[in-house]
């Protein structure tokens, strides 16, 4: 389970994240939806503990990320926005390196790689140097790298960026499989369709604040629209209006 | 400890597969110095020893007017060449180059010589031309000695003891050039050794820091629950391994180069044998972690490979500064200098080369101060890696 409680982060004069609170439960896929620059990546980085929040706290399975960083991170797998690989190492070596850093015994690493190799159709390229990979192959290896220590929680930042239909489909299958295993999955995207197709729960972020946090159906009902896209646009527009109003800051708490 | 080893192994494996990194660590870094050194020293040897044996080359205009002089010059070993131009064109020919040093025998030479009057000859040379300056000086000396031999003969003919005309004789013994050159050559050698250390780890350090960031592998790496100290330590250790390898290759290459050169002719003893190479290795080894930590520290602040290259390349200058300082002020090894890394290694190696004794305490102080600076740099680097700004 991933919890964000009143997260805020400022970079110089820019309020990247002002007030982000939500809970991503186990056995569910939670989609973090928002336009570019809404604060999705910063929120995820705060949750993963690579950035320290100015206010608020993030918890992984109830463990404070800032307080017990190692314990929290051990329960977390992450696929950051820039999921770069080591070009001179093979995909397998890339994954094994992170497994070893997590202190996973070699046989268990091999088992985990074998499991996903079949599942993600990676046999052809897994033992080739990563510099020759396509974007889809890179994301697959980076995903297995994030899963090699069998974390209960998985955070993915714009995982479908630059992927073709086949790769998106494979990714979707993996996320659904992980959900049925009871893991907690939190992913961000600025693409409406993707979030609606996958998510059990949608957290809409705009201007560094949570504008809505509900199931896709409830969001449609609440905004009085028939499609999720219209609901998304209306919620964003409402959020902007509240931002411009003098007492706009309070709106987040209501959502 | 396990993490340190994992990081170390991965950095080594990755860089061993990178041709550019490998080239700079195993070929360019360690071999550039010895090769350059070999070329420079063999040139100095050739100039110093070859020139003495070389015969003076002279282009003579109107040599037929002074057959006795020509016979003397030939007997003294000069190579004479009849000029294809006249007296008036001589100056222009020398300025143009190619004519070398020109000796002109004027029209009135035979008449004045026969009357025992001062007979003038002209020696045309370009003193700015390095290639013929030696010839001009030696030709001048030859003419001088011809003149005094004639003077002696004339005095003898007139019944005067020729020794009266030589009240003082001067024998100059030049010890300066050879030893001065030797010192500068030794300075170069120690510099090249330290250069090989740094160059060997250059790309390792860049790849482990700026490269990690540029590839986008830094963020996932920083999300793994490992101590930053182990991560940074593993990276620095891998750079150390590359530097130590480069150092070993460099010293082996110097063994080969010095074996083929004849340094004795420069007044230097070339007793840089396997034992001294080992001593050099031991002296420079504490400088390895310093160089690795310094490069990793500097590269940690850069955003891209290119940026890192320009900053870290500046670090290559670090060992030059104290060595330049040492040669300008002709520093000798003293306990105080042993606290200055790179300078202490330079002075210790110089002492070994010059066969002066070095104290165990000096070696220890040199090693300890280098390792201490390395430790401080490691702490700073680890601190930088814990900061959020590392992600960029």
Coordinates of C-alpha atoms in Angstrom, one line a residue:
Chain A
X1 CA 0.0 0.0 0.0
X2 CA 1.2 3.5 -0.9
X3 CA 0.1 6.5 1.0
X4 CA 0.8 10.1 0.2
X5 CA -0.1 12.6 3.0
X6 CA -0.1 16.3 2.2
X7 CA 3.0 16.1 0.0
X8 CA 4.5 19.4 -1.0
X9 CA 7.7 20.2 -2.9
X10 CA 9.1 23.5 -4.1
X11 CA 12.0 24.0 -6.6
X12 CA 13.2 27.6 -6.3
X13 CA 10.2 29.7 -7.2
X14 CA 8.2 26.8 -8.6
X15 CA 5.7 24.9 -6.5
X16 CA 5.9 21.6 -8.2
X17 CA 3.7 19.8 -5.7
X18 CA 1.5 21.8 -3.4
X19 CA -0.8 19.3 -1.7
X20 CA -0.9 15.7 -2.8
X21 CA -2.7 13.1 -0.7
X22 CA -4.1 9.8 -1.8
X23 CA -3.9 6.1 -1.0
X24 CA -3.1 3.4 -3.5
X25 CA -4.4 0.2 -2.1
X26 CA -3.1 -3.4 -2.5
X27 CA -4.5 -5.5 -5.3
X28 CA -5.4 -2.4 -7.2
X29 CA -4.1 -0.4 -10.1
X30 CA -4.1 3.3 -9.3
X31 CA -3.7 5.8 -12.1
X32 CA -2.2 9.2 -11.6
X33 CA -3.6 11.3 -14.3
X34 CA -2.8 14.9 -15.2
X35 CA -1.5 17.2 -17.9
X36 CA 2.2 17.7 -18.5
X37 CA 3.8 19.7 -15.6
X38 CA 0.9 18.9 -13.2
X39 CA 3.4 17.4 -10.7
X40 CA 3.0 13.7 -11.4
X41 CA 6.7 12.9 -11.7
X42 CA 7.6 15.0 -8.7
X43 CA 4.9 13.2 -6.6
X44 CA 6.2 9.8 -7.6
X45 CA 9.8 10.8 -6.9
X46 CA 8.7 12.0 -3.4
X47 CA 7.0 8.6 -2.9
X48 CA 10.1 6.8 -4.0
X49 CA 12.2 8.8 -1.7
X50 CA 14.7 10.2 -4.2
X51 CA 13.3 13.6 -3.3
X52 CA 12.6 14.8 0.2
X53 CA 9.2 16.5 0.7
X54 CA 9.1 20.1 2.1
X55 CA 5.9 19.1 3.9
X56 CA 3.9 15.9 4.3
X57 CA 5.0 12.3 4.1
X58 CA 4.9 9.2 2.0
X59 CA 4.4 5.7 3.4
X60 CA 5.1 2.4 1.7
X61 CA 3.2 -0.4 3.5
X62 CA 3.0 1.9 6.5
X63 CA 6.7 2.6 6.6
X64 CA 7.7 6.3 6.4
X65 CA 9.9 6.8 3.3
X66 CA 11.8 9.7 4.8
X67 CA 12.3 8.0 8.2
X68 CA 13.3 4.4 7.1
X69 CA 14.3 4.9 3.5
X70 CA 15.9 1.5 3.1
X71 CA 13.1 -0.5 4.5
X72 CA 10.5 1.4 2.5
X73 CA 12.5 1.2 -0.7
X74 CA 13.0 -2.5 -0.3
X75 CA 9.3 -2.9 -0.6
X76 CA 9.1 -0.8 -3.7
X77 CA 9.9 -1.4 -7.3
X78 CA 10.2 1.7 -9.5
X79 CA 10.2 2.4 -13.2
X80 CA 11.2 6.1 -13.4
X81 CA 10.5 8.3 -16.3
X82 CA 14.1 8.0 -17.5
X83 CA 14.6 4.3 -17.1
X84 CA 18.0 4.1 -18.7
X85 CA 20.0 0.8 -19.0
X86 CA 23.7 0.2 -19.2
X87 CA 24.4 -0.1 -22.9
X88 CA 27.4 -2.3 -22.6
X89 CA 25.6 -4.8 -20.4
X90 CA 23.0 -7.3 -21.6
X91 CA 19.5 -7.0 -20.5
X92 CA 20.0 -10.0 -18.2
X93 CA 23.1 -8.3 -16.6
X94 CA 21.2 -5.1 -16.2
X95 CA 18.5 -6.9 -14.2
X96 CA 20.9 -9.1 -12.3
X97 CA 22.9 -6.0 -11.2
X98 CA 19.9 -4.5 -9.5
X99 CA 18.9 -7.8 -8.1
X100 CA 22.4 -8.1 -6.5
X101 CA 22.1 -4.5 -5.2
X102 CA 18.9 -5.6 -3.5
X103 CA 20.9 -8.6 -2.1
X104 CA 18.7 -11.1 -3.9
X105 CA 20.5 -14.5 -4.2
X106 CA 21.6 -15.3 -7.8
X107 CA 19.3 -18.4 -8.2
X108 CA 16.3 -16.3 -7.3
X109 CA 17.3 -13.6 -9.7
X110 CA 17.5 -16.2 -12.5
X111 CA 14.1 -17.5 -11.6
X112 CA 12.5 -14.1 -11.7
X113 CA 14.2 -13.3 -15.0
X114 CA 13.0 -16.6 -16.5
X115 CA 9.5 -15.9 -15.3
X116 CA 9.3 -12.5 -17.1
X117 CA 11.3 -13.6 -20.1
X118 CA 8.5 -15.9 -21.2
X119 CA 5.8 -13.6 -20.1
X120 CA 7.2 -10.5 -21.9
X121 CA 8.6 -12.3 -24.9
X122 CA 12.2 -11.2 -24.2
X123 CA 14.1 -14.3 -25.2
X124 CA 15.4 -12.8 -28.4
X125 CA 17.1 -9.8 -26.9
X126 CA 17.7 -10.6 -23.3
X127 CA 21.3 -11.7 -23.8
X128 CA 22.2 -8.9 -26.3
X129 CA 23.9 -5.7 -25.2
X130 CA 21.2 -3.2 -24.2
X131 CA 22.6 -0.4 -26.5
X132 CA 20.9 -2.2 -29.4
X133 CA 17.5 -2.2 -27.8
X134 CA 14.3 -0.6 -29.1
X135 CA 12.3 1.6 -26.8
X136 CA 9.9 -1.2 -26.1
X137 CA 12.7 -3.7 -25.3
X138 CA 14.3 -1.1 -23.0
X139 CA 11.0 -0.6 -21.1
X140 CA 10.5 -4.4 -20.7
X141 CA 14.0 -4.9 -19.3
X142 CA 13.6 -1.8 -17.0
X143 CA 10.2 -3.2 -15.8
X144 CA 11.8 -6.6 -14.9
X145 CA 14.6 -4.7 -13.3
X146 CA 12.0 -3.0 -11.1
X147 CA 10.4 -6.3 -10.3
X148 CA 13.5 -8.4 -9.7
X149 CA 13.3 -8.1 -5.9
X150 CA 9.5 -9.0 -5.9
X151 CA 8.3 -5.8 -4.4
X152 CA 4.8 -5.6 -3.0
X153 CA 4.5 -2.1 -4.5
X154 CA 5.3 -0.9 -8.0
X155 CA 5.5 2.7 -9.1
X156 CA 5.7 3.5 -12.9
X157 CA 6.2 7.0 -14.3
X158 CA 4.7 7.3 -17.8
X159 CA 5.5 3.7 -18.6
X160 CA 3.8 3.6 -22.0
X161 CA 5.7 6.6 -23.4
X162 CA 7.2 5.8 -26.8
X163 CA 5.8 2.2 -26.8
X164 CA 4.0 0.6 -29.7
X165 CA 0.6 -1.1 -29.4
X166 CA 2.1 -4.5 -28.9
X167 CA 4.4 -3.4 -26.1
X168 CA 1.6 -1.4 -24.4
X169 CA -0.5 -4.5 -24.5
X170 CA 2.2 -6.7 -23.0
X171 CA 2.7 -4.1 -20.3
X172 CA -1.0 -4.0 -19.5
X173 CA -1.0 -7.8 -19.2
X174 CA 1.8 -7.7 -16.7
X175 CA 0.2 -5.0 -14.6
X176 CA -3.0 -6.9 -14.4
X177 CA -1.2 -10.1 -13.5
X178 CA 0.6 -8.2 -10.7
X179 CA -2.8 -6.9 -9.5
X180 CA -4.2 -10.4 -9.2
X181 CA -1.1 -11.3 -7.1
X182 CA -2.4 -8.6 -4.7
X183 CA 0.4 -6.1 -5.3
X184 CA -0.1 -2.3 -5.2
X185 CA 0.4 -0.6 -8.5
X186 CA 0.7 3.1 -9.0
X187 CA 1.4 4.6 -12.4
X188 CA 1.2 8.0 -14.0
X189 CA 0.2 9.0 -17.4
X190 CA -1.1 12.0 -19.3
X191 CA -3.0 9.8 -21.7
X192 CA -6.7 9.5 -20.7
X193 CA -7.4 6.2 -22.5
X194 CA -4.6 4.4 -20.9
X195 CA -5.6 5.4 -17.4
X196 CA -9.2 4.5 -18.0
X197 CA -8.4 1.1 -19.5
X198 CA -6.2 0.0 -16.6
X199 CA -7.1 1.8 -13.4
X200 CA -9.3 0.7 -10.6
X201 CA -9.0 4.1 -9.2
X202 CA -8.0 7.4 -10.7
X203 CA -6.2 10.3 -9.0
X204 CA -6.4 13.5 -11.1
X205 CA -3.6 15.9 -10.5
X206 CA -3.5 19.5 -11.8
X207 CA -1.3 22.4 -10.7
X208 CA 0.4 20.3 -8.0
X209 CA -2.8 19.4 -6.2
X210 CA -5.2 16.4 -6.2
X211 CA -8.3 17.5 -8.0
X212 CA -10.2 14.2 -7.9
X213 CA -9.7 10.8 -6.5
X214 CA -12.3 8.2 -7.3
X215 CA -13.2 5.2 -9.4
X216 CA -13.7 5.9 -13.2
X217 CA -17.4 5.4 -12.9
X218 CA -17.8 7.7 -9.9
X219 CA -15.8 10.4 -11.7
X220 CA -18.1 10.3 -14.6
X221 CA -21.2 10.5 -12.3
X222 CA -19.7 13.3 -10.2
X223 CA -18.8 15.6 -13.1
X224 CA -22.1 14.9 -14.8
X225 CA -20.5 13.7 -18.0
X226 CA -20.9 10.5 -20.0
X227 CA -17.3 9.9 -21.0
X228 CA -14.2 9.9 -18.8
X229 CA -12.5 12.3 -21.1
X230 CA -15.1 14.9 -20.6
X231 CA -15.0 14.3 -16.9
X232 CA -11.2 14.8 -16.9
X233 CA -11.4 18.0 -18.8
X234 CA -14.2 19.4 -16.6
X235 CA -12.3 18.5 -13.4
X236 CA -9.1 20.2 -14.7
X237 CA -11.1 23.3 -15.7
X238 CA -12.7 23.5 -12.3
X239 CA -9.3 23.1 -10.7
X240 CA -7.9 25.9 -12.6
X241 CA -10.8 28.2 -11.7
X242 CA -10.3 27.4 -8.0
X243 CA -6.6 28.1 -8.4
X244 CA -7.4 31.6 -9.7
X245 CA -9.9 32.3 -6.9
X246 CA -8.4 33.8 -3.8
X247 CA -9.2 30.9 -1.5
X248 CA -8.3 28.3 -4.2
X249 CA -6.0 26.4 -1.9
X250 CA -8.8 24.8 0.1
X251 CA -10.3 23.0 -2.8
X252 CA -7.8 20.2 -2.7
X253 CA -9.0 19.1 0.7
X254 CA -12.6 18.6 -0.5
X255 CA -11.6 16.3 -3.3
Chain B
X1 CA 30.8 -4.5 1.7
X2 CA 28.8 -6.8 -0.6
X3 CA 27.3 -3.8 -2.3
X4 CA 30.7 -2.2 -2.8
X5 CA 31.9 -5.4 -4.5
X6 CA 28.7 -5.6 -6.7
X7 CA 29.1 -2.0 -7.8
X8 CA 32.9 -2.5 -8.4
X9 CA 32.3 -5.6 -10.5
X10 CA 29.6 -4.1 -12.6
X11 CA 31.6 -0.9 -13.3
X12 CA 34.6 -3.0 -14.3
X13 CA 32.6 -5.3 -16.5
X14 CA 30.8 -2.4 -18.2
X15 CA 34.0 -0.4 -18.9
X16 CA 35.9 -3.4 -20.1
X17 CA 33.3 -3.7 -22.9
X18 CA 33.7 -0.1 -23.8
X19 CA 36.4 0.3 -26.4
X20 CA 37.0 3.9 -25.8
X21 CA 37.4 3.5 -22.1
X22 CA 39.6 0.5 -22.6
X23 CA 41.8 2.3 -25.1
X24 CA 42.4 5.3 -22.8
X25 CA 43.0 3.1 -19.7
X26 CA 45.3 0.5 -21.3
X27 CA 46.9 2.1 -24.4
X28 CA 46.6 5.9 -24.6
X29 CA 47.0 6.8 -21.0
X30 CA 49.9 4.5 -20.0
X31 CA 51.8 4.5 -23.3
X32 CA 51.7 8.2 -24.5
X33 CA 54.1 9.3 -21.8
X34 CA 56.8 6.6 -22.4
X35 CA 56.6 7.0 -26.2
X36 CA 56.8 10.8 -26.0
X37 CA 59.6 10.5 -23.5
X38 CA 61.5 8.1 -25.7
X39 CA 61.3 10.3 -28.8
X40 CA 62.4 13.4 -26.8
X41 CA 65.3 11.7 -25.1
X42 CA 66.5 10.0 -28.2
X43 CA 66.5 13.5 -29.9
X44 CA 68.5 15.0 -27.0
X45 CA 70.9 12.1 -27.1
X46 CA 71.4 12.5 -30.8
X47 CA 72.0 16.3 -30.5
X48 CA 74.4 16.0 -27.7
X49 CA 76.5 13.0 -28.8
X50 CA 76.0 12.9 -32.6
X51 CA 76.9 16.6 -33.1
X52 CA 80.3 16.3 -31.6
X53 CA 81.3 13.6 -34.1
X54 CA 79.6 15.5 -36.9
X55 CA 82.0 17.1 -39.5
X56 CA 81.7 20.8 -40.2
X57 CA 80.0 21.6 -43.5
X58 CA 81.2 24.7 -45.3
X59 CA 80.3 26.2 -48.6
X60 CA 83.4 28.0 -50.0
X61 CA 83.4 30.9 -52.4
X62 CA 86.7 31.4 -54.3
X63 CA 88.5 28.7 -52.4
X64 CA 91.2 28.7 -55.1
X65 CA 92.5 31.9 -53.6
X66 CA 93.4 30.1 -50.3
X67 CA 94.6 26.6 -51.1
X68 CA 96.6 26.3 -47.9
X69 CA 93.6 27.2 -45.8
X70 CA 91.4 24.7 -47.7
X71 CA 94.0 22.0 -47.2
X72 CA 94.0 22.7 -43.4
X73 CA 90.2 22.6 -43.2
X74 CA 90.0 19.4 -45.1
X75 CA 92.7 17.9 -42.9
X76 CA 90.7 19.0 -39.8
X77 CA 87.7 17.0 -41.1
X78 CA 85.6 19.8 -42.6
X79 CA 83.3 18.9 -45.5
X80 CA 83.9 21.5 -48.1
X81 CA 81.6 22.4 -51.0
X82 CA 82.3 24.7 -53.9
X83 CA 79.7 27.5 -54.0
X84 CA 77.5 27.6 -57.0
X85 CA 77.2 31.4 -56.5
X86 CA 79.5 34.4 -56.3
X87 CA 80.6 36.5 -53.3
X88 CA 77.7 39.0 -53.8
X89 CA 75.1 36.3 -53.8
X90 CA 76.4 34.6 -50.7
X91 CA 74.4 36.6 -48.2
X92 CA 71.1 36.1 -50.0
X93 CA 71.9 32.3 -50.3
X94 CA 72.4 32.0 -46.6
X95 CA 69.2 34.0 -45.8
X96 CA 67.3 31.7 -48.2
X97 CA 68.7 28.7 -46.3
X98 CA 70.2 25.6 -47.8
X99 CA 73.6 27.1 -48.3
X100 CA 74.5 26.4 -44.7
X101 CA 77.6 28.3 -43.6
X102 CA 79.5 30.2 -46.3
X103 CA 83.2 31.0 -46.3
X104 CA 84.2 33.8 -48.7
X105 CA 87.8 34.3 -49.7
X106 CA 88.1 37.9 -50.9
X107 CA 90.2 39.0 -54.0
X108 CA 93.0 40.6 -51.9
X109 CA 93.4 37.6 -49.6
X110 CA 96.4 36.0 -51.4
X111 CA 98.3 39.3 -51.7
X112 CA 97.8 40.3 -48.0
X113 CA 98.5 36.8 -46.8
X114 CA 101.8 36.7 -48.8
X115 CA 102.8 40.1 -47.2
X116 CA 102.0 38.8 -43.7
X117 CA 99.3 41.5 -43.4
X118 CA 96.0 40.6 -41.7
X119 CA 94.2 38.7 -44.5
X120 CA 90.4 38.9 -44.2
X121 CA 88.0 36.0 -44.8
X122 CA 84.2 36.3 -44.4
X123 CA 82.1 33.8 -42.6
X124 CA 78.4 34.2 -43.5
X125 CA 76.0 32.4 -41.2
X126 CA 72.4 32.7 -39.9
X127 CA 72.7 32.6 -36.1
X128 CA 68.9 32.2 -35.8
X129 CA 69.1 28.9 -37.7
X130 CA 69.4 26.0 -35.2
X131 CA 70.6 23.6 -37.8
X132 CA 73.7 25.6 -38.9
X133 CA 74.5 27.4 -35.6
X134 CA 76.8 24.6 -34.5
X135 CA 78.5 24.6 -37.9
X136 CA 79.2 28.3 -37.7
X137 CA 80.7 28.1 -34.3
X138 CA 82.9 25.1 -35.2
X139 CA 83.9 26.7 -38.5
X140 CA 84.9 29.9 -36.6
X141 CA 87.0 27.8 -34.2
X142 CA 88.7 26.0 -37.0
X143 CA 89.6 29.3 -38.7
X144 CA 90.8 30.6 -35.4
X145 CA 93.1 27.6 -34.9
X146 CA 94.3 27.9 -38.6
X147 CA 95.2 31.6 -37.9
X148 CA 97.1 30.7 -34.7
X149 CA 99.0 27.9 -36.4
X150 CA 100.0 30.4 -39.2
X151 CA 101.0 32.9 -36.5
X152 CA 103.1 30.3 -34.7
X153 CA 104.9 29.4 -38.0
X154 CA 105.6 33.1 -38.7
X155 CA 107.0 33.6 -35.2
X156 CA 109.2 30.5 -35.6
X157 CA 110.5 31.7 -38.9
X158 CA 111.4 35.0 -37.3
X159 CA 113.2 33.2 -34.4
X160 CA 110.6 33.9 -31.7
X161 CA 109.3 31.3 -29.4
X162 CA 105.6 30.9 -30.3
X163 CA 104.6 30.2 -26.7
X164 CA 105.2 33.9 -26.0
X165 CA 102.1 34.6 -28.1
X166 CA 100.0 32.3 -25.9
X167 CA 100.2 33.8 -22.4
X168 CA 97.0 32.1 -21.1
X169 CA 95.4 28.9 -22.4
X170 CA 91.8 28.1 -21.5
X171 CA 90.4 24.6 -21.2
X172 CA 86.7 24.8 -20.5
X173 CA 84.9 21.9 -19.0
X174 CA 81.1 22.1 -19.5
X175 CA 79.2 20.2 -16.9
X176 CA 76.0 22.2 -17.1
X177 CA 74.1 21.1 -20.2
X178 CA 74.1 17.4 -19.6
X179 CA 73.0 17.5 -16.0
X180 CA 70.5 20.3 -16.6
X181 CA 69.0 18.4 -19.4
X182 CA 68.9 15.3 -17.3
X183 CA 67.0 17.1 -14.5
X184 CA 64.3 18.3 -17.0
X185 CA 64.1 14.8 -18.5
X186 CA 63.6 13.2 -15.1
X187 CA 60.9 15.8 -14.4
X188 CA 59.2 14.7 -17.5
X189 CA 59.4 11.0 -16.7
X190 CA 57.8 11.4 -13.3
X191 CA 55.1 13.7 -14.7
X192 CA 54.3 11.1 -17.4
X193 CA 54.0 8.4 -14.7
X194 CA 51.5 10.5 -12.7
X195 CA 49.7 11.4 -16.0
X196 CA 49.3 7.7 -16.8
X197 CA 47.7 7.2 -13.4
X198 CA 45.1 9.9 -14.0
X199 CA 44.5 9.2 -17.7
X200 CA 44.0 5.5 -17.0
X201 CA 40.9 6.3 -14.9
X202 CA 39.5 9.3 -16.8
X203 CA 36.7 7.6 -18.6
X204 CA 36.0 5.2 -15.8
X205 CA 35.3 8.1 -13.5
X206 CA 33.2 10.0 -16.1
X207 CA 31.2 6.9 -17.1
X208 CA 30.4 6.0 -13.5
X209 CA 29.0 9.5 -12.8
X210 CA 28.0 11.7 -15.7
X211 CA 27.6 8.7 -17.9
X212 CA 25.2 7.2 -15.4
X213 CA 23.2 10.4 -15.3
X214 CA 23.2 10.9 -19.1
X215 CA 22.0 7.3 -19.7
X216 CA 19.1 7.8 -17.3
X217 CA 20.2 4.9 -15.1
X218 CA 21.0 7.1 -12.2
X219 CA 17.4 7.6 -10.9
X220 CA 16.6 3.9 -10.8
X221 CA 19.9 3.3 -9.2
X222 CA 19.3 5.9 -6.5
X223 CA 16.0 4.2 -5.7
X224 CA 17.6 1.0 -4.7
X225 CA 18.1 0.8 -0.9
X226 CA 21.8 0.8 -0.7
X227 CA 24.3 3.0 1.2
X228 CA 25.5 5.8 -1.0
X229 CA 29.0 5.3 0.5
X230 CA 29.1 1.8 -0.9
X231 CA 27.9 3.0 -4.3
X232 CA 30.4 5.8 -4.6
X233 CA 33.1 3.6 -3.0
X234 CA 32.5 0.9 -5.6
X235 CA 32.7 3.3 -8.4
X236 CA 35.9 4.9 -7.1
X237 CA 37.5 1.5 -6.5
X238 CA 36.8 0.5 -10.2
X239 CA 38.5 3.7 -11.3
X240 CA 41.4 2.9 -8.9
X241 CA 41.7 -0.5 -10.6
X242 CA 41.9 1.1 -14.0
X243 CA 44.5 3.7 -12.7
X244 CA 46.7 1.0 -11.1
X245 CA 46.6 -1.0 -14.3
X246 CA 47.6 2.0 -16.3
X247 CA 50.4 2.8 -13.9
X248 CA 51.8 -0.7 -14.2
X249 CA 51.6 -0.7 -18.0
X250 CA 53.3 2.8 -18.0
X251 CA 56.2 1.6 -15.8
X252 CA 56.7 -1.5 -17.9
X253 CA 56.7 0.7 -21.0
X254 CA 59.3 3.0 -19.4
X255 CA 61.4 -0.1 -18.6
X256 CA 61.4 -0.9 -22.3
X257 CA 62.0 2.6 -23.5
X258 CA 64.9 3.3 -21.1
X259 CA 66.4 -0.1 -22.0
X260 CA 66.7 0.9 -25.6
X261 CA 67.9 4.5 -25.0
X262 CA 71.5 5.4 -24.1
X263 CA 71.0 7.8 -21.2
X264 CA 74.5 7.3 -20.0
X265 CA 75.7 9.6 -22.8
X266 CA 73.6 12.4 -21.2
X267 CA 75.4 11.8 -17.9
X268 CA 72.3 10.0 -16.5
X269 CA 72.5 6.5 -15.2
X270 CA 69.7 4.4 -16.6
X271 CA 69.4 2.0 -13.7
X272 CA 65.7 2.2 -13.9
X273 CA 65.3 -1.6 -13.7
X274 CA 62.5 -3.9 -12.6
X275 CA 63.2 -3.3 -9.0
X276 CA 63.0 0.5 -9.3
X277 CA 59.9 0.1 -11.4
X278 CA 58.4 -1.7 -8.4
X279 CA 59.5 1.0 -6.1
X280 CA 57.9 3.6 -8.4
X281 CA 54.7 1.6 -8.3
X282 CA 54.7 1.5 -4.6
X283 CA 55.4 5.2 -4.3
X284 CA 52.6 6.1 -6.8
X285 CA 50.0 3.6 -5.5
X286 CA 48.7 6.0 -2.7
X287 CA 48.2 8.6 -5.4
X288 CA 45.8 6.3 -7.2
X289 CA 42.8 6.6 -4.8
X290 CA 43.5 10.3 -4.6
X291 CA 43.2 10.7 -8.4
X292 CA 40.2 8.4 -8.6
X293 CA 38.3 10.2 -5.8
X294 CA 39.2 13.6 -7.3
X295 CA 38.0 12.7 -10.7
X296 CA 34.8 11.1 -9.4
X297 CA 34.2 14.1 -7.2
X298 CA 34.6 16.6 -10.1
X299 CA 32.5 14.5 -12.5
X300 CA 29.7 14.1 -10.0
X301 CA 28.8 17.8 -10.5
X302 CA 28.6 17.6 -14.3
X303 CA 25.4 17.0 -16.2
X304 CA 26.7 15.3 -19.3
X305 CA 29.5 13.2 -20.7
X306 CA 30.8 16.2 -22.7
X307 CA 30.7 18.5 -19.7
X308 CA 32.4 16.0 -17.6
X309 CA 35.2 15.5 -20.1
X310 CA 36.1 19.1 -20.1
X311 CA 36.1 19.4 -16.4
X312 CA 37.8 16.2 -15.6
X313 CA 40.5 16.8 -18.3
X314 CA 41.4 19.9 -16.3
X315 CA 42.1 17.6 -13.4
X316 CA 44.8 16.0 -15.5
X317 CA 46.8 19.3 -15.0
X318 CA 46.8 18.7 -11.3
X319 CA 50.1 16.8 -11.2
X320 CA 51.8 19.3 -13.5
X321 CA 51.5 22.2 -11.1
X322 CA 53.7 21.0 -8.3
X323 CA 56.2 19.4 -10.7
X324 CA 56.5 22.7 -12.6
X325 CA 56.9 24.4 -9.2
X326 CA 59.6 21.9 -8.3
X327 CA 61.6 22.4 -11.4
X328 CA 61.4 26.2 -11.3
X329 CA 62.7 26.3 -7.8
X330 CA 64.9 23.2 -8.1
X331 CA 63.2 21.6 -5.1
X332 CA 64.9 18.8 -3.3
X333 CA 63.0 16.2 -1.3
X334 CA 62.5 17.5 2.2
X335 CA 60.1 16.4 4.9
X336 CA 57.7 19.3 4.4
X337 CA 57.2 18.6 0.7
X338 CA 56.1 15.0 1.6
X339 CA 52.8 16.4 2.7
X340 CA 52.0 17.6 -0.8
X341 CA 50.6 14.8 -3.0
X342 CA 52.0 14.5 -6.5
X343 CA 54.9 16.7 -5.5
X344 CA 56.0 14.2 -2.9
X345 CA 55.7 11.3 -5.4
X346 CA 57.6 13.4 -8.0
X347 CA 60.4 14.1 -5.5
X348 CA 60.6 10.6 -4.2
X349 CA 60.8 9.2 -7.8
X350 CA 63.4 11.8 -8.7
X351 CA 65.5 10.8 -5.7
X352 CA 65.4 7.2 -6.7
X353 CA 66.4 8.0 -10.3
X354 CA 69.3 10.1 -9.1
X355 CA 70.3 7.4 -6.7
X356 CA 69.9 9.6 -3.7
X357 CA 68.6 7.8 -0.5
X358 CA 65.0 8.2 0.5
X359 CA 63.8 7.8 4.0
X360 CA 61.1 5.4 5.0
X361 CA 59.4 8.2 7.0
X362 CA 59.2 10.3 3.8
X363 CA 57.6 7.5 1.9
X364 CA 55.1 7.0 4.7
X365 CA 54.2 10.7 5.0
X366 CA 53.8 10.9 1.3
X367 CA 51.5 7.9 1.2
X368 CA 49.5 9.0 4.3
X369 CA 48.9 12.5 3.1
X370 CA 47.7 11.3 -0.3
X371 CA 45.4 8.7 1.2
X372 CA 44.1 11.4 3.6
X373 CA 43.2 13.7 0.8
X374 CA 41.6 10.8 -1.0
X375 CA 39.5 10.1 2.0
X376 CA 38.4 13.7 2.3
X377 CA 37.4 13.7 -1.3
X378 CA 35.5 10.5 -0.9
X379 CA 33.5 12.0 2.0
X380 CA 32.7 15.0 -0.1
X381 CA 31.7 12.9 -3.1
X382 CA 29.4 10.7 -0.9
X383 CA 27.8 13.8 0.5
X384 CA 27.1 15.1 -3.0
X385 CA 25.6 11.8 -4.0
X386 CA 23.2 12.0 -1.0
X387 CA 21.9 15.3 -2.2
X388 CA 18.7 15.6 -4.2
X389 CA 20.5 17.7 -6.8
X390 CA 22.3 14.6 -7.9
X391 CA 19.2 13.7 -10.0
X392 CA 19.5 16.9 -11.9

